[in-house]
Coordinates of C-alpha atoms and ligand atoms in Angstrom, one line a residue:
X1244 CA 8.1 -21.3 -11.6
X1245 CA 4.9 -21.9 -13.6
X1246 CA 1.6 -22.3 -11.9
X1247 CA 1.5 -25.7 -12.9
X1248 CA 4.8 -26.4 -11.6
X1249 CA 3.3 -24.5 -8.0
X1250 CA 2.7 -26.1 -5.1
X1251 CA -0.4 -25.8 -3.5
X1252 CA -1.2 -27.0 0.2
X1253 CA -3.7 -27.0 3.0
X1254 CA -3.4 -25.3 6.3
X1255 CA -6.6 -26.0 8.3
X1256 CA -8.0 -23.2 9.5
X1257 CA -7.8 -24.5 13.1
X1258 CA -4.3 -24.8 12.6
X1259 CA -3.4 -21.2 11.2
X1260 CA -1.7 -20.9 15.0
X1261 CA 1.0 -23.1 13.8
X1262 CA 1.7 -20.8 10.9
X1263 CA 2.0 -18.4 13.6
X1264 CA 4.1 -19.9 15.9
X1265 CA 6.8 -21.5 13.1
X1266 CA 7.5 -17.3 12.5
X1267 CA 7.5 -17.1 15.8
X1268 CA 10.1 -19.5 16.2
X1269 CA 12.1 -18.4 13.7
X1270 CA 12.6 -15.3 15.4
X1271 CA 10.2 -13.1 13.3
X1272 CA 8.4 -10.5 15.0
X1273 CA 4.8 -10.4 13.5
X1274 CA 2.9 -7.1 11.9
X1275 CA -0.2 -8.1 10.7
X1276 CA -4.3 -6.8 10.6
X1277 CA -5.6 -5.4 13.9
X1278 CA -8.4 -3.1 14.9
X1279 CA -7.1 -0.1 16.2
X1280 CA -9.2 3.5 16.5
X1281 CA -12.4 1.9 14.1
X1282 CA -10.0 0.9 11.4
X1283 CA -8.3 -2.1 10.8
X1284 CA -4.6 -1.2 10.5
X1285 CA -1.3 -3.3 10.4
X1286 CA 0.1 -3.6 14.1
X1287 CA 2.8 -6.4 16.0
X1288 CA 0.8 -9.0 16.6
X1289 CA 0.6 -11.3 19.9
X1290 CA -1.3 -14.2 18.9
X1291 CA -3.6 -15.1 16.0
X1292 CA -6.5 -13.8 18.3
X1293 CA -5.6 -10.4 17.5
X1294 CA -6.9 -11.2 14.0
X1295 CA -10.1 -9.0 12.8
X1296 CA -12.0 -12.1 12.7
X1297 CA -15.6 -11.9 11.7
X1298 CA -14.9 -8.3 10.8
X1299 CA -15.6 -6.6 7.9
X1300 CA -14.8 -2.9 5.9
X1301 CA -17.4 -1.3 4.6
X1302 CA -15.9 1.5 2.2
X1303 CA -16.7 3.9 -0.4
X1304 CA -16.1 7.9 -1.4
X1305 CA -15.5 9.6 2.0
X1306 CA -16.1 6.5 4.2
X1307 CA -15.3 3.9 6.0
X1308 CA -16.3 1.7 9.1
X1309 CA -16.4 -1.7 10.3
X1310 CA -19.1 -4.3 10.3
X1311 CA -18.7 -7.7 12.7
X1312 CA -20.6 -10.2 10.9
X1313 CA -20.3 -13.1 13.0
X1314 CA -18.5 -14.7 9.9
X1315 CA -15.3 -17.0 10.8
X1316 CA -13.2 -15.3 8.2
X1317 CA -10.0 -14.0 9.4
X1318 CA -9.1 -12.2 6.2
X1319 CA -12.5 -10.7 5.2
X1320 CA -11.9 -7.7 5.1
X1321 CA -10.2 -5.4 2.2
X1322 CA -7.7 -2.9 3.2
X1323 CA -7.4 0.2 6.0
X1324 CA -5.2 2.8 5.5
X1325 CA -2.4 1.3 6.6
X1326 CA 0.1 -0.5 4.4
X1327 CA 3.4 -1.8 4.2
X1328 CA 4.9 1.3 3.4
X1329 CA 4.4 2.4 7.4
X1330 CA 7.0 -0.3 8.0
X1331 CA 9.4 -0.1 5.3
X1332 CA 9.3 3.8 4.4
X1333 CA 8.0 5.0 8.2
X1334 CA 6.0 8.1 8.4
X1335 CA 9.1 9.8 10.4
X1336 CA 12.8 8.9 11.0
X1337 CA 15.2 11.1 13.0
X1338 CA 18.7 11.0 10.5
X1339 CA 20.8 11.9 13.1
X1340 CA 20.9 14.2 16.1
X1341 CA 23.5 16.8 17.5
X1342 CA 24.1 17.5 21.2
X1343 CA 26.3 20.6 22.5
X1344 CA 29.0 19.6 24.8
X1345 CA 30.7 22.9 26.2
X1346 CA 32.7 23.5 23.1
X1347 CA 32.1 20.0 21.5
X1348 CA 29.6 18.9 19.5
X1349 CA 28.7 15.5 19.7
X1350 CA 27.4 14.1 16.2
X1351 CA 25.0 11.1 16.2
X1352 CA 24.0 9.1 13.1
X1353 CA 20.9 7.3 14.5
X1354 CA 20.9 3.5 14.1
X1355 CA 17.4 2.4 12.5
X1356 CA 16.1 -0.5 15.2
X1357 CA 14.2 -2.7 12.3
X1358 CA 14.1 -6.4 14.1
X1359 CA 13.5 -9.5 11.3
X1360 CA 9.7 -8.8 10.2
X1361 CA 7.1 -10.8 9.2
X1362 CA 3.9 -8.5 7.6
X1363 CA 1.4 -10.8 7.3
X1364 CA -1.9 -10.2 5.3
X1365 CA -0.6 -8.0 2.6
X1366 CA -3.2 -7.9 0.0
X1367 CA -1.8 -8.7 -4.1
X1368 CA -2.1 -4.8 -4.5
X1369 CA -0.1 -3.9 -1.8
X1370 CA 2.8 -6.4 -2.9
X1371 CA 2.5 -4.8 -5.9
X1372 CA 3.3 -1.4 -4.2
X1373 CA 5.9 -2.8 -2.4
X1374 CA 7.5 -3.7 -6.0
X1375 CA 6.9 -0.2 -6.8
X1376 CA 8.7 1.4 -4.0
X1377 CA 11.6 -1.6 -4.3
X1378 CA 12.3 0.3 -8.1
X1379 CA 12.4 3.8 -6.0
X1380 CA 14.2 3.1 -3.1
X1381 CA 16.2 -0.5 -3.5
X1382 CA 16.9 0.0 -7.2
X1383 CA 18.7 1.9 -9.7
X1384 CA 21.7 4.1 -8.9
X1385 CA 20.4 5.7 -5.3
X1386 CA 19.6 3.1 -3.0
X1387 CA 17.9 3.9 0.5
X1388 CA 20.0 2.0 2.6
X1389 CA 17.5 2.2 5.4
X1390 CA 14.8 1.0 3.0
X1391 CA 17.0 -1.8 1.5
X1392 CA 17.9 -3.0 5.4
X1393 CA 14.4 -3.4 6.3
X1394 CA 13.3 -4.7 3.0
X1395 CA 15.9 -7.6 3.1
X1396 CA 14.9 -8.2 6.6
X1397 CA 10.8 -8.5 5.8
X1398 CA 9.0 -11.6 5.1
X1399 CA 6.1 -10.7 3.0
X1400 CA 2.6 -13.2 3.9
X1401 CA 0.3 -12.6 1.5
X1402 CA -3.6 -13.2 1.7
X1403 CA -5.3 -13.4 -1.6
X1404 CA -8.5 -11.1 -1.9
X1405 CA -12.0 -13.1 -1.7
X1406 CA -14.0 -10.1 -1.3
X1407 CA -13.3 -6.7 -3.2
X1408 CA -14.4 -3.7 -1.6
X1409 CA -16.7 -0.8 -3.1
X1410 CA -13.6 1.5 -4.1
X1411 CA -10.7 -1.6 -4.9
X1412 CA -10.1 -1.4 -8.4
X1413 CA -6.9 -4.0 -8.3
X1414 CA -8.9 -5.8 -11.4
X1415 CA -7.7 -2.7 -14.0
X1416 CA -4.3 -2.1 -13.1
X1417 CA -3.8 -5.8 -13.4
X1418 CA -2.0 -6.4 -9.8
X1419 CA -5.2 -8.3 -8.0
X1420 CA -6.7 -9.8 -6.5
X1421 CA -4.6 -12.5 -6.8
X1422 CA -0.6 -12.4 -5.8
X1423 CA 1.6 -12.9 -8.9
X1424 CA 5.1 -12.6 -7.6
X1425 CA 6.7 -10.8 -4.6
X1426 CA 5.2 -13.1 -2.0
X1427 CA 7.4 -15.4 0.7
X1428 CA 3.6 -17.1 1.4
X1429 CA 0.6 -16.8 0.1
X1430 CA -2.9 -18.0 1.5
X1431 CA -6.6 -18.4 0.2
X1432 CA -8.9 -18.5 2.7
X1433 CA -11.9 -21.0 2.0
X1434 CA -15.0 -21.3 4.3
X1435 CA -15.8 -21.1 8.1
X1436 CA -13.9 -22.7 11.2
X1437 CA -14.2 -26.1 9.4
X1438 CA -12.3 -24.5 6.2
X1439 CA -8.6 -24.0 5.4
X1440 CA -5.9 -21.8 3.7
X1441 CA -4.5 -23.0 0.4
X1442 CA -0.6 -22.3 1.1
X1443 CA 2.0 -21.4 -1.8
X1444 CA 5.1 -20.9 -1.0
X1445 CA 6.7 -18.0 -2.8
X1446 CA 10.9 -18.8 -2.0
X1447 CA 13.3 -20.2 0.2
X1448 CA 12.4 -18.5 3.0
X1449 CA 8.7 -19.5 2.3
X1450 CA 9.7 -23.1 1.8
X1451 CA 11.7 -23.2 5.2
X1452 CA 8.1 -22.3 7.4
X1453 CA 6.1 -24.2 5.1
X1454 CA 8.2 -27.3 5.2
X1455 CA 7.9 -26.8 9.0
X1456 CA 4.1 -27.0 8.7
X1457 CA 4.3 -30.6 7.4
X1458 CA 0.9 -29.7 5.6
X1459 CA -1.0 -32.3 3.0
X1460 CA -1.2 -31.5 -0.6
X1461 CA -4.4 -29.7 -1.8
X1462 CA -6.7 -31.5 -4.2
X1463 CA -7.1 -30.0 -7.2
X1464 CA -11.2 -29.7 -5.7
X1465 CA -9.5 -27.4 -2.8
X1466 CA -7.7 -25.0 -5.3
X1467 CA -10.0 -24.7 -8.0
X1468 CA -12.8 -23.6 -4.8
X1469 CA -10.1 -21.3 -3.7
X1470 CA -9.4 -20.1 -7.4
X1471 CA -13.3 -19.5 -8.1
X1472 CA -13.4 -17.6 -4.8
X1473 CA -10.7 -15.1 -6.1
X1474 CA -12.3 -15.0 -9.5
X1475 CA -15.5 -14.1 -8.0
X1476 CA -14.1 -11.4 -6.4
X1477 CA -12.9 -9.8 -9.7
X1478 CA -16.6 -9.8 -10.6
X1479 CA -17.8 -8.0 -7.3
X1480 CA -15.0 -5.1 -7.9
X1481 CA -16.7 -1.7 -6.9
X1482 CA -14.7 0.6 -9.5
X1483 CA -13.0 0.1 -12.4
X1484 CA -10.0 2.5 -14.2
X1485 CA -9.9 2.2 -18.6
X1486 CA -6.2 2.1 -18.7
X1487 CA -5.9 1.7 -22.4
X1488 CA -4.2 5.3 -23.5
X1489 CA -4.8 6.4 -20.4
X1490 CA -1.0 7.8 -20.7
X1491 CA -1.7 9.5 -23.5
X1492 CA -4.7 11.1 -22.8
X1493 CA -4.1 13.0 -20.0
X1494 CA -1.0 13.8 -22.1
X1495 CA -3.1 15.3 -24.5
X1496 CA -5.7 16.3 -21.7
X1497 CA -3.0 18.4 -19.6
X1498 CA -5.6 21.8 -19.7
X1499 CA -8.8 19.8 -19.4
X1500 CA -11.3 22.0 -17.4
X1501 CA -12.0 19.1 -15.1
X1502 CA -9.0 19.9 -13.1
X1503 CA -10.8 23.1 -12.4
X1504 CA -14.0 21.6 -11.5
X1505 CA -11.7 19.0 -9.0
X1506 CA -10.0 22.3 -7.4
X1507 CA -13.2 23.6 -6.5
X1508 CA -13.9 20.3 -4.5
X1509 CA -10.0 19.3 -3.1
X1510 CA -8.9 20.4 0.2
X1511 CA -5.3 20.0 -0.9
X1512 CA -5.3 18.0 3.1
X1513 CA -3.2 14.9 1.5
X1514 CA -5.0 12.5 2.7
X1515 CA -4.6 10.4 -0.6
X1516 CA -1.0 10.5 -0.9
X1517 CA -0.5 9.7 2.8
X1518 CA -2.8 6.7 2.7
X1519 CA -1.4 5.5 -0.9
X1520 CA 1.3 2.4 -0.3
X1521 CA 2.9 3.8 -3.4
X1522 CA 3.8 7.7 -3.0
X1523 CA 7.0 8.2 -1.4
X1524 CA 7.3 11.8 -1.2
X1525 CA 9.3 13.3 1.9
X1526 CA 10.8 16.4 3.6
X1527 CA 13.5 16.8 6.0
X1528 CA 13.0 18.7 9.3
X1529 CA 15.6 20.1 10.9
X1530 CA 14.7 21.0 14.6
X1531 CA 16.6 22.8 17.7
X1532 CA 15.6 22.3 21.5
X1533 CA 14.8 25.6 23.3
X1534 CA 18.4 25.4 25.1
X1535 CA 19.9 25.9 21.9
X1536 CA 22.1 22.3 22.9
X1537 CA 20.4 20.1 20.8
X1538 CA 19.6 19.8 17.0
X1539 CA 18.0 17.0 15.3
X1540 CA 17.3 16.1 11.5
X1541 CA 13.9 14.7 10.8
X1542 CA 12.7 12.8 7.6
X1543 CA 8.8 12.8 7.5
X1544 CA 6.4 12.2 4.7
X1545 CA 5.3 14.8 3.0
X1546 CA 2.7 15.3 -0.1
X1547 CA 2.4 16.9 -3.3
X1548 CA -0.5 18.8 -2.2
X1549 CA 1.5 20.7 0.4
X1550 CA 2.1 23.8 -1.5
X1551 CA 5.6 24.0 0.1
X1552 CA 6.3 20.8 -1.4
X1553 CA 7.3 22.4 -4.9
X1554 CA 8.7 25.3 -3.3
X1555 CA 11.9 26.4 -4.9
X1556 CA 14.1 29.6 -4.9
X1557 CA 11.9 32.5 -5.9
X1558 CA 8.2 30.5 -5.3
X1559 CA 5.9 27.8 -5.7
X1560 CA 5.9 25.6 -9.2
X1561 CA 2.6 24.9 -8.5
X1562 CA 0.7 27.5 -6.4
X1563 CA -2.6 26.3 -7.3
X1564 CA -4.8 23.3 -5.6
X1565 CA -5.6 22.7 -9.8
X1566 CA -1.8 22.3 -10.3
X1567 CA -1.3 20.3 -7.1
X1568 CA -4.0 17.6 -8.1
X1569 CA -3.2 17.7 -11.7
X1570 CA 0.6 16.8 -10.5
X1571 CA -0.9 13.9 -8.6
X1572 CA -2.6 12.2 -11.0
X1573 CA -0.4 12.6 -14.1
X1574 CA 2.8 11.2 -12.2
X1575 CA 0.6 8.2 -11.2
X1576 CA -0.8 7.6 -14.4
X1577 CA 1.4 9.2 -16.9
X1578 CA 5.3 10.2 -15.2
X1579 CA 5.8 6.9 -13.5
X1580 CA 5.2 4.8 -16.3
X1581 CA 7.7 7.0 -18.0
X1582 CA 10.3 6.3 -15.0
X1583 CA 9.7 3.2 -13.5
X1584 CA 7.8 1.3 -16.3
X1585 CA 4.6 0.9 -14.5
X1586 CA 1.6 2.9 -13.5
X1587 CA 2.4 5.0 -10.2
X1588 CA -1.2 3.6 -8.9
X1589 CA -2.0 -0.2 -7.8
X1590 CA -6.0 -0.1 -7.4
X1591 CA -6.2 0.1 -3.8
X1592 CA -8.8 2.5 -3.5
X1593 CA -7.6 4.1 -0.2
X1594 CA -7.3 7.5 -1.7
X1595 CA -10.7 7.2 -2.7
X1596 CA -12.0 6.1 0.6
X1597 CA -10.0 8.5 2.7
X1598 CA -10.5 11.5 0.5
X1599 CA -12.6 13.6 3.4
X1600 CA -14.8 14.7 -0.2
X1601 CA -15.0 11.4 -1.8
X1602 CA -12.8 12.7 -4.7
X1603 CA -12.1 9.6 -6.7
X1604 CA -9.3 8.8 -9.0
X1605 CA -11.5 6.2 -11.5
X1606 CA -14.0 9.0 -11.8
X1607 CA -11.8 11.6 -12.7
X1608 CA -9.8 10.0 -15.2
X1609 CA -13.3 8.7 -16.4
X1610 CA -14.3 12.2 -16.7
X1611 CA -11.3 13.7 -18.6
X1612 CA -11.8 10.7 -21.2
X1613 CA -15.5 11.0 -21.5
X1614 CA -15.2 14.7 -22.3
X1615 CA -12.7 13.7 -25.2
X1616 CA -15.1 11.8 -26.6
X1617 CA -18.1 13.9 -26.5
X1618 CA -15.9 16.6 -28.2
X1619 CA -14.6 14.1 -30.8
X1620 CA -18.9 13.6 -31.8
X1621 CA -18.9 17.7 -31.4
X1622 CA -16.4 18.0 -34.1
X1623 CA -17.9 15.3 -36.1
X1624 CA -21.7 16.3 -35.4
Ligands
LIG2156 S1 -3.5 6.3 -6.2 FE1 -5.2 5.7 -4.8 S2 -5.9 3.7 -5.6 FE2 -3.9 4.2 -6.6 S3 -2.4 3.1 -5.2 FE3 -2.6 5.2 -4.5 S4 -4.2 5.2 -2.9 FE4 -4.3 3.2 -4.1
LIG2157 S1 -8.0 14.7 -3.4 FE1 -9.1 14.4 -1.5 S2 -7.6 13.5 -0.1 FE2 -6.5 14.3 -1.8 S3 -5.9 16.3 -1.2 FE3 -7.8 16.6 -2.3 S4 -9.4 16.5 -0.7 FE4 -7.5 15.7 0.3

């Protein structure tokens, strides 16, 4: 469907509980933005006054908190470390268990307890990770059946960005801050208590709660305020990412000295991949109880900067913390574009905020470039 052909309509802000309770009714449970431990994270949801409202991130290189500003925004703030990739890829699922019977073993392949799911709040970068993590788990010739279960049974509500924070760079790899595709619902949010949320429904599941809503058409005053509220936050981005021949520079770049400078500062802790709604790394576990009667398998995320993570007979294939960052950034920029068509990365920022150093992706690759061309004036000089 073409923008033009979109339907835009207006949810009064007042009335955002009715939103609510149609999922409610039609028998969603509801994840959404909560404060939890000084972050705002994605948690069930009771009642739209578990919303952050008034609330605020406050993010850059190393840091993060939270700011209540008195506002009346329910969606002001960016993103927390959370994403949707808790709920559809969990951090940890037991595979199956095995419990000792006498001289029977007793096999279990556990059942993965997923009820109907609405996330609501995902940002435009994080629907784009979901799409990213749909090509690697849903897609192709291996399908993650798990994944593919909970996807198909996830409604995704989408709330368009009208503030950027300091480290979002959505603006460069093209996937914010407005939603393209890959929504059920998306919302604007415009103005105070008095204000509304411009409503686009993104398919037939979208249609069937928005229909319920019985909501007025927006004038074309309402969406263009809504539009110049998105577009304003493109301007207000904190970071930005040159992505033209990125690919092929750190192609070209693969023995740059800045990966030795960036080993001297990384931790190797994997914070970043942990925090990124894209990287879908894992390990499996297996574990026995002290009786010796029980055995369980355990799939848990793991990260590239685990140096067992590219262990393989005879030793590590990158032993180094300049190897393991190097590995990061080229699949995100460089690999995945070769596999899945697209750039591993979505402009989040998280790894950038969550890094415990403040080491920061945009800067890096800015580095790596800038050096190129400084020896490019060498050689010409
Ligand atoms: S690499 Fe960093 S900025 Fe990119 S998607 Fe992952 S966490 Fe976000
Ligand atoms: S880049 Fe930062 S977050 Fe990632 S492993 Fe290194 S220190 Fe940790």
């Amino acid at each position: 469907m073409s923008s033009d052909e979109k339907e835009f309509r207006r949810l009064e802000k007042k009335a955002l509980r009715s939103l609510f309770d149609s999922m409610v009714s039609g028998g969603y449970r509801i994840i959404g933005p909560k404060i939890a431990n000084n972050a705002i994270v994605y948690r069930e949801l009771s009642s739209i006054d578990d919303l952050p409202k008034g609330w605020i991130d406050v993010q850059d290189g190393g840091s993060y908190h939270l700011e209540q500003t008195g506002g009346e925004a329910y969606f002001g703030y960016v993103v927390g470390p959370d994403s949707p990739k808790r709920f559809l890829f969990p951090p940890e699922r037991t595979l199956w268990s095995a419990e000792k019977n006498g001289k029977d073993i007793n096999i279990t392949i556990e059942q993965d307890e997923y009820p109907k799911t609405a996330l609501l709040g995902v940002r435009p970068c994080e629907l784009a990770a979901v799409a990213i993590q749909d090509k690697i788990f849903a897609e192709g010739e291996y399908v993650d059946p798990t994944y593919k279960a909970r996807r198909d049974n996830t409604l995704l509500i989408a709330v368009n960005c009208t503030r950027a924070g300091n480290t979002c760079f959505c603006a460069s790899m093209g996937t914010g801050p407005r939603a393209g595709s890959g929504y059920d619902i998306a919302l604007t949010e415009v103005g105070g208590d008095n204000g509304y949320f411009i409503v686009e429904s993104g398919s037939n599941e979208g249609d069937d709660i928005v229909n319920s809503l019985s909501l007025n058409p927006a004038t074309s005053h309402e969406i263009d305020t809504a539009e110049n509220a998105v577009n304003e936050t493109v301007r207000c981005m904190g970071r930005t990412l040159e992505t033209s021949g990125l690919k092929e520079l750190l192609q070209s770049e693969f023995n740059s000295p800045r990966y030795d400078d960036i080993a001297l500062r990384c931790l190797a802790c994997g914070n970043c991949t942990l925090v990124c709604p894209t990287c879908f790394c894992s390990t499996v576990i297996d574990t026995t109880d002290l009786s010796g009667n029980r055995s369980e398998r355990i799939r848990r995320w793991d990260s590239c900067f685990n140096i067992e993570h590219s262990y393989i007979h005879g030793g590590y294939i990158r032993g180094s913390i300049m190897a393991r960052y190097r590995q990061w950034i080229t699949h995100k920029l460089v690999n995945w574009i070769d596999q899945f068509g697209m750039a591993g990365c979505v402009g989040c920022g998280r790894c950038i905020t969550w890094c415990p150093v403040g080491i920061d992706i945009t800067e890096e690759a800015g580095a790596i470039r800038k050096s190129v061309k400084e020896n490019v004036k060498v050689n010409k000089g």
